[in-house]
């Protein structure tokens, strides 16, 4: 039976028995041995009077001992020990009982004490108990040593767990058998100590310990963890050579391995083998495959599979329903998940908080927040207590739906009922308030959060700092950074990147550089975003040489420049009209394995047009099309504008129509460029009229300065009726008030066209402040 690992990486396999309430592993404190007076515990005095015994008992009597009758039995003591949650108290009770003249501890009582001590990592004390058992010649069994193996594994002391085998044989003369090796191998696999698994398995073979089905199953699980599915299958196929038959766990372990790799079809092939082998299947196999279907988003197949299995006698359980509900919610079908919930209730299952939380989260994801709140009410009616995750999910969803006031009120009502908001609750509310422009209220909530003893985390500060930077309140953002430092909250690269971006946008590039340097002093690693943000800021400040030096530093730190890095430097040279250097940047970019994107080409085309090289820009546009790229308006707009400036209106319009047919739809700027070009003269006025109607039908209102040129042309050609029609369309499209429309119509009626146009322009400009477009 060959067994080895070629890789140390692995996926976490699902445990055999899956729990919906599993928690993350905790970080245990160093084990502290309990001080135990073993030497005095078994000193027996044969001639102890009843009165003196009673007196001794009253002096050292543990509280739990009062529950025992004077002539208690081993079973009574064992039951009392099992109910005791405090390990120290349990031992004191055991110590007291051991001193009673009529009582001798049994193996079960010793093992219960060993388990209690093992739970808190009192290994010295455990060994002391074992020594006493040896002195008293208590007959040990293999299972006694299992307690040591499991306790050491709990505290990740795997080498000590392996030494238990030596202790069994060398100290107690008990040769470790198959069960001992299986337990040890299993805890090593679960602890991902796969090299140790290999060593222990070799030792098992060397000592002639016979492997059983469980041994193979554990080794197969180890192989699946390292993504070695094929060797796992080969190991399963070797089992008959050892007189063993694969069982359900063998097959499902390999199925699980396939499912974790995203290969459900492979798992289904193993299931076919399982059926061919006539291996009995339980709900575990069916539920595992349902999970596989849902994991890959094959929800319809999962539902059909369940229906087919039900027709073969399968009875869905809690895990089945929870898996289907989770799969539906993750696929965006939370409303259908409610139907599964109804079936679950009809079958007599009580949904737990996990079930409800999945559904509430799924409903919130698809915007059905009110439905989620109704489900919360159903939870309460059915005596299923919501937890913090339940409430935070709804609060977060309300904030994302811009219902921040409702979310805040919801949180306050919950607080009045005893719910304690945590940092996630406050973060959701603060983020919602920032996104809806209620920054002052967000800061008030931030202060309230601290006053209530809820410590803000990095996310809290980052939300507020980002909002302040967006409002150009960099000084206040820096004050928050200081507050963050004084409160002991870790500052990450995101915090510093946000500040650097804020300073760059506020054109305070020196301050951005100071933050950049501060990151190194604070031990915060700079990432690609950090460098790109500062490089872009330097380029926009016309400090391209400094930007180039920063890019060199970035490379020395092991970061590879990306498209954003090169595009920032490229944009600088294009703005400066230095096409040669711009072309060199594109060449460097390509030679370094960074393929130019549409932003790169759009920037270069813009630079070419600004430098008056429209023909070159047009050829570049054609070459990009040949590459199969989907062109954006940012690539077309500069060329169209340059053609209009050269009075090559027909070419410009043809290019615009080409953009409509072959590229991304024209944007508002595209329409304004074309309308401006057609309205400036040099072409048929009807073409400009028709285009103005077209652009308004697309939802774009003509720029007034360009429309004024068209209006003058219409007036000079006595096309007043067309002008009146266009003005009417603009007032309707721009949602003018009745009084504004009446005023303009009044001027038109008495043929005061200049007054009508002046009023139209004043109203349009008040609603849409003048924007400066490049070019």
XYZ file of C-alpha atoms in Angstrom:
775
model
C 0.000 0.000 0.000
C 2.149 2.893 -1.290
C 1.434 6.241 0.278
C 3.278 9.539 -0.159
C 2.635 13.250 -0.721
C 4.019 15.235 -3.600
C 2.477 18.517 -2.506
C 2.045 20.291 0.797
C -0.909 22.386 -0.389
C -4.405 21.139 0.179
C -8.058 22.074 0.334
C -10.071 21.748 3.493
C -12.163 18.597 3.182
C -15.599 18.616 4.723
C -15.770 16.637 7.946
C -17.665 13.362 7.910
C -20.372 14.758 10.153
C -21.123 18.280 9.063
C -22.328 20.853 11.568
C -24.141 24.037 10.669
C -22.860 25.746 13.791
C -19.175 25.099 13.358
C -16.842 27.796 14.603
C -13.380 28.873 13.611
C -10.489 27.319 15.556
C -9.587 29.338 18.638
C -6.122 30.336 19.675
C -5.519 28.424 22.895
C -3.428 29.910 25.722
C -0.344 27.977 26.810
C -1.409 24.963 28.898
C -1.144 25.460 32.651
C -0.748 22.334 34.759
C -3.032 21.998 37.734
C -1.121 21.439 40.951
C -2.186 18.029 42.236
C -0.938 16.340 45.460
C -0.788 12.826 43.980
C 1.462 11.400 46.701
C -1.124 12.020 49.393
C -4.149 10.964 47.401
C -3.951 7.190 47.858
C -2.607 7.003 51.371
C -5.167 4.766 53.051
C -5.597 4.523 56.798
C -7.369 1.285 57.566
C -8.477 2.107 61.070
C -10.326 5.366 60.575
C -13.325 5.838 62.796
C -16.594 7.003 61.406
C -16.475 10.199 63.406
C -12.962 11.134 62.359
C -13.846 10.342 58.759
C -16.835 12.636 59.047
C -14.689 15.351 60.538
C -12.157 15.038 57.717
C -14.920 15.262 55.160
C -16.402 18.383 56.664
C -13.008 20.087 56.527
C -12.185 19.525 52.829
C -15.608 18.707 51.446
C -16.009 20.081 47.900
C -19.366 21.684 47.116
C -20.349 18.933 44.653
C -19.618 16.246 47.247
C -22.716 17.325 49.149
C -24.775 15.896 46.281
C -23.370 12.410 46.945
C -24.717 10.010 49.525
C -22.303 8.863 52.250
C -22.067 5.440 50.572
C -21.901 6.712 46.976
C -21.298 4.358 44.064
C -18.722 4.771 41.254
C -21.595 5.483 38.832
C -22.892 8.304 41.048
C -19.454 9.868 41.209
C -18.943 9.458 37.459
C -22.274 11.169 36.690
C -21.384 14.018 39.028
C -17.954 14.450 37.426
C -19.456 14.542 33.934
C -21.827 17.328 34.973
C -18.979 19.410 36.372
C -17.757 21.973 33.824
C -14.885 23.332 35.901
C -11.869 21.028 35.548
C -10.244 22.091 38.847
C -13.453 21.518 40.813
C -13.869 18.135 39.143
C -10.415 17.087 40.251
C -10.938 18.282 43.815
C -14.093 16.181 43.932
C -12.193 13.182 42.559
C -9.416 13.724 45.120
C -11.916 13.863 47.960
C -13.725 10.721 46.749
C -10.451 8.822 46.437
C -9.720 9.393 50.132
C -12.951 7.782 51.261
C -12.171 4.389 52.847
C -15.008 2.537 51.127
C -14.248 3.773 47.620
C -11.837 2.757 44.838
C -11.930 4.676 41.517
C -12.820 2.729 38.383
C -11.195 3.017 34.955
C -14.152 5.095 33.706
C -13.647 7.627 36.519
C -9.920 7.873 35.812
C -10.604 8.390 32.110
C -13.156 11.125 32.866
C -10.552 12.980 34.953
C -7.986 12.567 32.160
C -10.458 14.099 29.699
C -11.111 17.042 32.024
C -7.394 17.698 32.408
C -6.810 17.244 28.676
C -9.419 19.882 27.883
C -7.299 22.547 29.599
C -3.925 21.170 28.533
C -2.766 20.033 31.995
C -0.497 17.371 30.532
C 1.838 17.064 33.538
C -1.190 16.393 35.693
C -2.488 13.851 33.193
C 0.800 11.970 33.320
C 0.630 12.089 37.120
C -2.809 10.472 37.065
C -1.493 7.823 34.670
C 1.433 7.091 37.009
C -0.976 6.590 39.905
C -3.081 4.244 37.760
C 0.056 2.216 37.058
C 1.014 2.094 40.758
C -2.491 0.920 41.681
C -2.325 -1.624 38.844
C -5.494 -0.303 37.228
C -6.093 -2.358 34.104
C -5.622 0.035 31.194
C -7.131 -0.307 27.740
C -6.072 1.125 24.397
C -8.827 3.742 24.624
C -7.206 5.298 27.713
C -4.295 6.445 25.566
C -6.669 7.824 22.937
C -7.464 10.584 25.451
C -3.793 11.632 25.415
C -3.577 11.608 21.606
C -6.731 13.714 21.228
C -5.690 16.165 23.967
C -2.238 16.740 22.478
C -3.788 17.205 19.033
C -6.242 19.755 20.414
C -3.274 21.929 21.406
C -1.410 21.112 18.153
C 1.299 19.186 20.011
C 1.543 16.572 17.295
C 5.015 15.288 18.151
C 3.793 14.598 21.693
C 0.767 12.813 20.266
C 3.071 10.509 18.279
C 5.158 9.791 21.425
C 2.045 8.357 23.063
C 2.637 5.235 20.956
C 6.092 4.858 22.541
C 4.651 5.388 26.008
C 2.032 2.700 25.423
C 4.617 0.081 24.480
C 7.726 1.014 26.480
C 6.070 2.133 29.738
C 2.880 0.106 29.845
C 3.747 -2.866 27.654
C 0.708 -2.320 25.460
C 1.389 -2.631 21.737
C -0.473 0.055 19.745
C -3.014 -1.539 17.459
C -4.960 -0.527 14.396
C -7.322 1.718 16.350
C -4.457 3.665 17.936
C -2.753 4.211 14.600
C -6.025 5.176 12.939
C -6.786 7.784 15.599
C -3.283 9.223 15.373
C -3.321 9.298 11.571
C -6.715 10.987 11.580
C -5.728 13.810 13.958
C -2.568 14.385 11.918
C -4.584 14.596 8.685
C -7.086 16.988 10.299
C -4.168 19.051 11.569
C -2.666 19.137 8.058
C 0.546 17.519 9.286
C 0.795 15.431 6.169
C 4.536 14.696 6.367
C 3.958 13.252 9.831
C 1.110 11.172 8.377
C 3.582 9.623 5.982
C 6.030 8.867 8.810
C 3.409 7.336 11.107
C 1.993 5.218 8.293
C 5.486 3.865 7.503
C 5.916 3.023 11.174
C 2.563 1.234 11.163
C 3.699 -0.939 8.234
C 7.104 -1.604 9.815
C 5.490 -2.816 13.043
C 3.158 -5.133 11.147
C -0.031 -3.448 12.333
C -2.833 -4.453 9.987
C -4.657 -1.694 8.155
C -8.447 -1.742 8.061
C -11.032 0.166 6.025
C -10.737 3.190 8.347
C -6.972 3.309 7.750
C -7.501 3.466 3.998
C -10.242 6.083 4.407
C -7.964 8.331 6.472
C -5.114 8.050 3.955
C -7.506 8.692 1.081
C -8.701 11.821 2.896
C -5.071 12.963 3.196
C -4.490 12.489 -0.538
C -7.665 14.391 -1.375
C -6.486 17.265 0.819
C -3.404 17.582 -1.398
C -5.531 17.436 -4.573
C -4.171 13.980 -5.412
C -7.507 12.544 -6.457
C -6.092 10.016 -8.902
C -3.725 8.448 -6.305
C -6.676 8.386 -3.884
C -8.716 6.397 -6.418
C -5.799 4.008 -6.970
C -5.576 3.478 -3.216
C -9.274 2.651 -3.110
C -8.757 0.166 -5.932
C -5.955 -1.521 -3.896
C -8.257 -2.258 -0.944
C -9.508 -5.657 -2.243
C -5.857 -6.814 -2.349
C -5.893 -6.534 1.460
C -9.243 -8.270 1.779
C -11.063 -4.979 2.374
C -14.162 -3.545 0.698
C -14.585 0.227 0.254
C -17.459 1.594 2.321
C -19.609 4.710 2.018
C -16.974 6.871 3.676
C -14.350 5.745 1.135
C -16.482 6.783 -1.814
C -17.790 10.022 -0.282
C -14.289 11.138 0.724
C -13.187 10.982 -2.906
C -16.455 12.599 -4.037
C -15.756 15.419 -1.591
C -12.266 15.809 -3.035
C -13.680 16.204 -6.533
C -16.357 18.649 -5.347
C -13.792 20.822 -3.549
C -11.885 21.033 -6.847
C -15.064 22.116 -8.639
C -15.397 18.833 -10.510
C -18.897 17.574 -9.731
C -18.887 15.328 -12.788
C -15.894 13.477 -11.320
C -17.825 13.030 -8.066
C -20.805 11.665 -9.999
C -18.547 9.098 -11.682
C -17.418 7.902 -8.237
C -21.051 7.711 -7.208
C -21.719 5.446 -10.223
C -18.870 3.220 -9.037
C -20.438 3.173 -5.582
C -23.770 2.046 -7.040
C -22.057 -0.619 -9.166
C -20.272 -1.906 -6.072
C -23.681 -2.139 -4.353
C -22.341 -0.074 -1.472
C -25.231 1.131 0.732
C -25.683 4.914 0.737
C -27.098 7.085 3.474
C -28.173 10.736 3.537
C -24.502 11.673 3.753
C -23.856 10.678 0.134
C -27.015 12.328 -1.195
C -26.436 15.543 0.750
C -22.835 15.702 -0.400
C -23.898 15.562 -4.064
C -26.639 18.131 -3.467
C -23.941 20.376 -2.005
C -21.831 19.738 -5.122
C -24.640 20.739 -7.478
C -25.333 23.899 -5.472
C -21.642 24.786 -5.203
C -21.372 24.845 -8.992
C -24.619 26.821 -9.330
C -26.436 23.911 -10.982
C -29.575 24.527 -8.958
C -32.095 23.012 -11.364
C -30.065 19.801 -11.462
C -29.859 19.802 -7.663
C -33.646 20.058 -7.359
C -34.159 17.334 -9.978
C -31.623 15.134 -8.187
C -33.446 15.549 -4.863
C -36.753 14.714 -6.504
C -35.261 11.604 -8.112
C -33.703 10.450 -4.836
C -36.952 11.032 -2.959
C -38.677 8.711 -5.413
C -36.058 6.092 -4.426
C -36.803 6.408 -0.719
C -34.552 9.299 0.292
C -35.927 11.493 3.106
C -34.539 15.057 3.131
C -33.122 16.191 6.461
C -32.170 19.564 7.937
C -28.871 19.610 6.043
C -30.653 18.887 2.734
C -33.017 21.818 3.133
C -30.291 24.204 4.327
C -28.062 23.250 1.388
C -30.819 23.832 -1.168
C -31.794 27.148 0.413
C -28.156 28.258 0.448
C -27.689 27.228 -3.198
C -30.802 29.091 -4.319
C -29.817 32.231 -2.414
C -26.264 32.240 -3.792
C -27.692 31.910 -7.303
C -29.935 34.927 -6.703
C -33.146 32.915 -6.239
C -33.877 33.740 -2.613
C -37.617 34.044 -3.281
C -37.627 30.404 -4.452
C -35.666 29.625 -1.289
C -38.787 30.631 0.639
C -40.641 27.789 -1.083
C -38.023 25.324 0.212
C -38.509 26.829 3.681
C -42.247 26.075 3.423
C -41.475 22.456 2.445
C -39.088 22.227 5.362
C -41.814 23.341 7.766
C -44.324 20.953 6.185
C -41.902 18.054 6.784
C -41.747 18.941 10.469
C -38.263 20.465 10.585
C -37.618 23.582 12.653
C -35.455 26.052 10.707
C -32.534 27.225 12.818
C -30.807 30.605 12.889
C -28.451 29.385 10.131
C -31.426 28.675 7.829
C -33.011 32.051 8.464
C -29.748 33.951 8.121
C -29.090 32.403 4.695
C -32.554 33.413 3.494
C -32.451 36.893 5.013
C -29.048 37.527 3.443
C -30.251 36.178 0.079
C -33.396 38.327 0.124
C -31.347 41.413 0.998
C -28.945 40.680 -1.866
C -31.794 40.816 -4.393
C -33.305 43.960 -2.825
C -36.204 42.228 -1.034
C -35.449 43.922 2.289
C -39.074 44.111 3.448
C -39.445 40.387 2.732
C -36.342 39.825 4.863
C -37.870 41.811 7.727
C -41.053 39.726 7.481
C -38.884 36.609 7.708
C -37.246 38.058 10.814
C -40.703 38.411 12.343
C -41.424 34.772 11.456
C -38.241 33.797 13.279
C -39.438 35.519 16.427
C -42.898 33.936 16.184
C -41.282 30.486 15.914
C -39.045 31.154 18.952
C -35.879 31.090 16.854
C -33.628 33.721 18.408
C -31.929 35.997 15.839
C -28.247 36.717 16.358
C -26.047 39.692 15.552
C -25.518 38.425 11.994
C -29.288 38.464 11.403
C -29.740 42.055 12.511
C -26.567 43.364 10.877
C -27.564 41.825 7.543
C -30.858 43.743 7.534
C -29.261 46.984 8.752
C -26.573 46.754 6.068
C -29.181 46.046 3.366
C -31.318 49.019 4.402
C -28.245 51.247 4.192
C -27.368 49.947 0.722
C -30.936 50.722 -0.369
C -30.364 54.312 0.848
C -32.874 53.731 3.641
C -30.392 54.913 6.245
C -32.999 56.597 8.416
C -35.016 53.357 8.537
C -31.839 51.401 9.320
C -30.928 53.779 12.150
C -34.418 53.581 13.628
C -34.362 49.790 13.300
C -31.067 49.676 15.205
C -32.395 51.967 17.942
C -35.527 49.852 18.411
C -33.369 46.748 18.689
C -31.109 48.474 21.212
C -34.129 49.345 23.354
C -34.990 45.611 23.356
C -31.584 44.559 24.578
C -29.710 44.056 21.304
C -26.144 45.336 21.615
C -24.867 46.853 18.349
C -21.372 45.689 17.447
C -18.735 47.271 15.239
C -20.373 45.796 12.098
C -23.689 47.446 13.002
C -22.090 50.868 13.431
C -19.963 50.455 10.294
C -23.016 49.727 8.147
C -24.833 52.795 9.486
C -21.792 55.060 9.195
C -21.114 53.892 5.632
C -24.768 54.418 4.692
C -24.761 57.924 6.152
C -21.549 58.808 4.283
C -22.898 57.520 0.959
C -26.113 59.524 1.362
C -24.268 62.748 2.157
C -25.024 62.769 5.890
C -21.413 63.026 6.966
C -22.066 65.115 10.082
C -24.567 62.547 11.328
C -22.022 59.825 10.549
C -19.459 61.586 12.748
C -22.039 61.914 15.540
C -22.659 58.165 15.318
C -18.899 57.593 15.333
C -18.634 59.492 18.625
C -21.661 57.644 20.030
C -20.025 54.375 19.048
C -16.936 55.205 21.101
C -18.996 56.462 24.042
C -20.873 53.144 24.147
C -17.597 51.278 24.454
C -17.631 49.867 20.919
C -14.106 50.265 19.582
C -14.000 51.478 15.950
C -11.980 49.232 13.662
C -9.917 49.915 10.574
C -12.995 49.773 8.354
C -14.747 52.461 10.428
C -11.847 54.875 10.093
C -11.332 54.092 6.406
C -14.977 54.917 5.619
C -14.726 58.305 7.317
C -11.259 59.121 5.939
C -12.404 58.250 2.413
C -15.463 60.473 2.798
C -13.370 63.394 4.110
C -10.878 63.007 1.260
C -13.730 63.032 -1.276
C -14.947 66.287 0.308
C -11.402 67.700 0.077
C -11.220 67.940 3.888
C -7.753 66.446 4.056
C -6.838 68.119 7.347
C -9.773 66.470 9.115
C -8.831 63.168 7.507
C -5.310 63.487 8.944
C -6.816 64.171 12.391
C -8.714 60.893 12.092
C -5.460 59.144 11.204
C -3.944 60.502 14.443
C -7.024 59.367 16.371
C -6.643 55.960 14.754
C -3.025 55.823 15.938
C -3.794 56.911 19.508
C -6.609 54.352 19.814
C -4.246 51.540 18.822
C -6.211 50.693 15.667
C -4.034 49.159 12.953
C -3.587 51.262 9.847
C -3.415 49.298 6.647
C -2.294 50.103 3.135
C -5.921 51.005 2.310
C -5.873 53.834 4.865
C -2.680 55.341 3.475
C -3.735 54.832 -0.161
C -6.943 56.745 0.523
C -4.993 59.677 1.996
C -2.448 59.710 -0.845
C -5.305 59.752 -3.369
C -7.013 62.565 -1.453
C -3.871 64.711 -1.393
C -3.191 64.057 -5.104
C -6.734 65.045 -6.118
C -6.389 68.175 -3.984
C -3.153 68.921 -5.878
C -1.107 68.684 -2.660
C 1.478 66.349 -4.098
C 4.171 67.107 -1.497
C 1.826 66.057 1.323
C 1.016 62.875 -0.626
C 4.754 62.131 -0.795
C 5.041 62.614 2.972
C 2.292 60.029 3.541
C 4.078 57.724 1.101
C 7.298 58.012 3.149
C 5.406 57.620 6.430
C 4.174 54.199 5.303
C 7.741 52.870 5.356
C 8.355 54.319 8.833
C 5.148 52.690 10.109
C 6.067 49.327 8.578
C 3.099 49.318 6.181
C 3.947 47.665 2.863
C 3.157 49.764 -0.200
C 1.271 48.013 -2.975
C 0.609 48.622 -6.662
C -2.283 50.994 -5.894
C -0.006 53.106 -3.659
C 2.578 53.582 -6.389
C 0.050 54.068 -9.180
C -1.829 56.744 -7.238
C 1.300 58.755 -6.506
C 2.729 58.264 -10.020
C -0.550 59.553 -11.485
C -0.472 62.535 -9.120
C 3.121 63.348 -10.046
C 2.322 63.155 -13.780
C -0.670 65.478 -13.404
C 1.627 67.881 -11.526
C 4.014 67.757 -14.532
C 6.695 65.990 -12.473
C 7.095 63.131 -14.914
C 10.793 62.576 -14.129
C 9.933 62.010 -10.460
C 7.156 59.672 -11.590
C 9.649 57.694 -13.679
C 12.022 57.411 -10.702
C 9.140 56.202 -8.557
C 8.349 53.559 -11.155
C 11.980 52.372 -10.935
C 11.656 52.175 -7.134
C 8.433 50.250 -7.562
C 10.194 47.665 -9.738
C 13.043 47.346 -7.204
C 10.438 46.536 -4.533
C 9.219 43.645 -6.653
C 6.072 45.280 -8.034
C 5.410 45.119 -11.758
C 4.003 48.254 -13.445
C 0.562 47.662 -14.929
C -1.593 49.431 -17.502
C -2.589 52.148 -15.060
C 1.079 52.942 -14.343
C 1.984 53.330 -18.009
C -1.261 55.101 -18.924
C -0.599 57.796 -16.298
C 2.830 58.599 -17.776
C 1.462 58.296 -21.307
C -1.328 60.792 -20.543
C 1.253 63.333 -19.392
C 3.176 63.221 -22.675
C -0.052 63.289 -24.689
C -1.250 66.368 -22.801
C 2.125 67.979 -23.482
C 1.880 67.065 -27.171
C 5.106 65.025 -27.043
C 3.999 62.175 -29.293
C 7.470 60.694 -29.693
C 7.852 60.077 -25.964
C 4.244 58.866 -25.813
C 5.010 56.299 -28.515
C 8.148 55.253 -26.589
C 6.010 54.619 -23.492
C 3.665 52.369 -25.478
C 6.687 50.516 -26.900
C 8.191 50.037 -23.403
C 4.842 48.908 -22.105
C 4.552 46.229 -24.804
C 8.153 45.029 -24.455
C 7.588 44.563 -20.694
C 4.683 42.227 -21.354
C 1.964 44.727 -20.456
C -0.501 44.727 -23.349
C -1.962 48.186 -24.096
C -5.698 48.472 -23.503
C -8.357 50.705 -24.978
C -7.511 53.450 -22.447
C -3.896 53.394 -23.664
C -4.907 53.722 -27.299
C -7.593 56.292 -26.514
C -5.048 58.446 -24.693
C -2.576 58.132 -27.565
C -5.247 58.994 -30.152
C -6.190 62.061 -28.112
C -2.539 63.133 -28.012
C -2.128 62.637 -31.763
C -5.192 64.739 -32.487
C -4.002 67.483 -30.148
C -0.668 67.484 -32.002
C -2.540 67.867 -35.301
C -1.725 64.389 -36.562
C -5.288 63.358 -37.367
C -4.316 60.988 -40.200
C -2.018 59.024 -37.886
C -4.787 58.944 -35.248
C -7.241 57.610 -37.841
C -4.826 54.879 -38.913
C -4.271 53.932 -35.276
C -8.052 53.713 -34.851
C -8.210 51.290 -37.784
C -5.343 49.167 -36.452
C -7.084 48.868 -33.086
C -10.200 47.636 -34.896
C -8.055 45.019 -36.652
C -6.930 43.755 -33.214
C -10.577 42.951 -32.453
C -10.858 45.462 -29.597
C -14.245 46.967 -28.797
C -13.634 50.677 -29.229
C -15.061 53.202 -26.781
C -16.256 56.753 -27.404
C -13.009 57.957 -25.775
C -11.129 56.577 -28.820
C -13.527 57.988 -31.435
C -14.327 61.394 -29.927
C -10.889 63.055 -30.433
C -10.769 62.022 -34.107
C -14.359 63.134 -34.778
C -13.665 66.488 -33.108
C -10.437 66.991 -35.059
C -12.222 66.244 -38.368
C -14.951 68.791 -37.615
C -12.288 71.403 -36.840
C -10.863 70.813 -40.295
C -14.345 71.185 -41.815
C -14.309 67.530 -42.872
C -17.855 67.155 -41.668
C -18.841 64.216 -43.847
C -15.893 62.122 -42.591
C -16.691 63.074 -39.000
C -20.349 62.066 -39.337
C -19.381 58.788 -41.047
C -17.050 57.992 -38.142
C -19.849 58.774 -35.671
C -22.211 56.398 -37.502
C -19.491 53.761 -37.530
C -19.172 54.122 -33.763
C -22.925 53.585 -33.415
C -22.809 50.386 -35.462
C -19.492 48.783 -34.507
C -18.371 50.083 -31.099
C -19.745 51.016 -27.726
C -22.693 53.454 -27.937
C -21.760 57.142 -28.270
C -21.746 59.063 -25.007
C -23.045 62.553 -24.208
C -19.757 64.110 -25.325
C -19.958 62.304 -28.690
C -23.362 63.864 -29.407
C -22.222 67.318 -28.294
C -19.142 67.185 -30.537
C -21.195 66.205 -33.593
C -23.981 68.701 -32.897
C -21.433 71.459 -32.300
C -19.708 70.618 -35.584
C -22.941 70.474 -37.612
C -24.303 73.678 -36.050
C -21.162 75.681 -36.790
C -21.979 75.923 -40.507
C -20.308 74.465 -43.525
C -23.028 71.903 -44.122
C -26.771 71.561 -44.793
C -28.721 73.134 -41.931
C -31.354 70.372 -42.112
C -28.674 67.841 -41.165
C -28.034 69.785 -37.950
C -31.815 69.990 -37.281
C -32.280 66.254 -37.795
C -29.303 65.462 -35.573
C -30.628 67.690 -32.766
C -33.912 65.738 -32.854
C -31.989 62.437 -32.854
C -29.839 63.360 -29.878
C -32.866 64.509 -27.857
C -34.598 61.221 -28.607
C -31.486 59.529 -27.139
C -31.870 61.591 -23.972
C -29.178 64.237 -24.647
C -30.054 67.945 -24.495
C -28.149 70.113 -27.002
C -25.475 72.422 -25.623
C -26.967 75.932 -25.682
C -24.017 77.697 -27.349
C -24.209 75.239 -30.265
C -28.017 75.423 -30.380
C -27.781 79.229 -30.518
C -25.674 78.956 -33.691
C -28.307 76.662 -35.224
C -31.110 79.009 -34.116
C -29.432 81.976 -35.809
C -29.156 79.987 -39.023
C -32.828 78.958 -38.882
C -33.894 82.553 -38.171
C -31.832 83.891 -41.053
C -33.432 81.334 -43.386
C -36.928 82.188 -42.122
C -37.339 78.694 -40.648
C -39.040 80.035 -37.505
C -41.509 77.139 -37.367
C -38.657 74.610 -37.123
C -36.998 76.744 -34.442
C -40.202 76.859 -32.377
C -40.541 73.084 -32.665
C -36.950 72.501 -31.477
C -37.331 74.926 -28.566
C -40.476 73.066 -27.536
C -38.635 69.739 -27.598
C -35.821 71.156 -25.447
C -38.170 72.577 -22.812
C -39.996 69.253 -22.615
C -36.823 67.131 -22.495
C -35.265 69.407 -19.839
C -38.479 69.359 -17.730
C -39.043 73.130 -17.724
C -41.756 74.339 -15.380
C -45.090 75.526 -16.777
C -44.243 79.147 -15.991
C -40.868 78.873 -17.774
C -42.468 77.301 -20.845
C -45.197 79.975 -20.887
C -42.578 82.752 -20.763
C -40.558 81.323 -23.673
C -43.673 80.627 -25.747
C -44.810 84.194 -25.113
C -41.623 85.621 -26.567
C -41.856 83.299 -29.578
C -45.488 84.204 -30.178
C -44.654 87.900 -30.503
C -41.564 86.988 -32.585
C -39.029 88.101 -29.986
C -36.718 85.244 -30.827
C -33.653 86.771 -29.186
C -35.494 87.167 -25.881
C -36.849 83.612 -26.139
C -33.342 82.227 -26.784
C -31.804 84.320 -24.002
C -34.384 82.995 -21.527
C -33.848 79.427 -22.767
C -30.077 79.774 -22.373
C -30.310 81.321 -18.899
C -32.511 78.486 -17.617
C -30.385 75.750 -19.231
C -27.118 77.195 -17.915
C -28.547 77.525 -14.387
C -29.447 73.842 -14.431
C -26.296 72.605 -16.121
C -23.201 74.590 -15.080
C -20.771 75.074 -17.914
C -18.420 72.150 -18.359
C -15.038 72.338 -20.005
C -14.318 69.488 -22.396
C -10.832 68.581 -23.459
C -9.596 69.694 -26.848
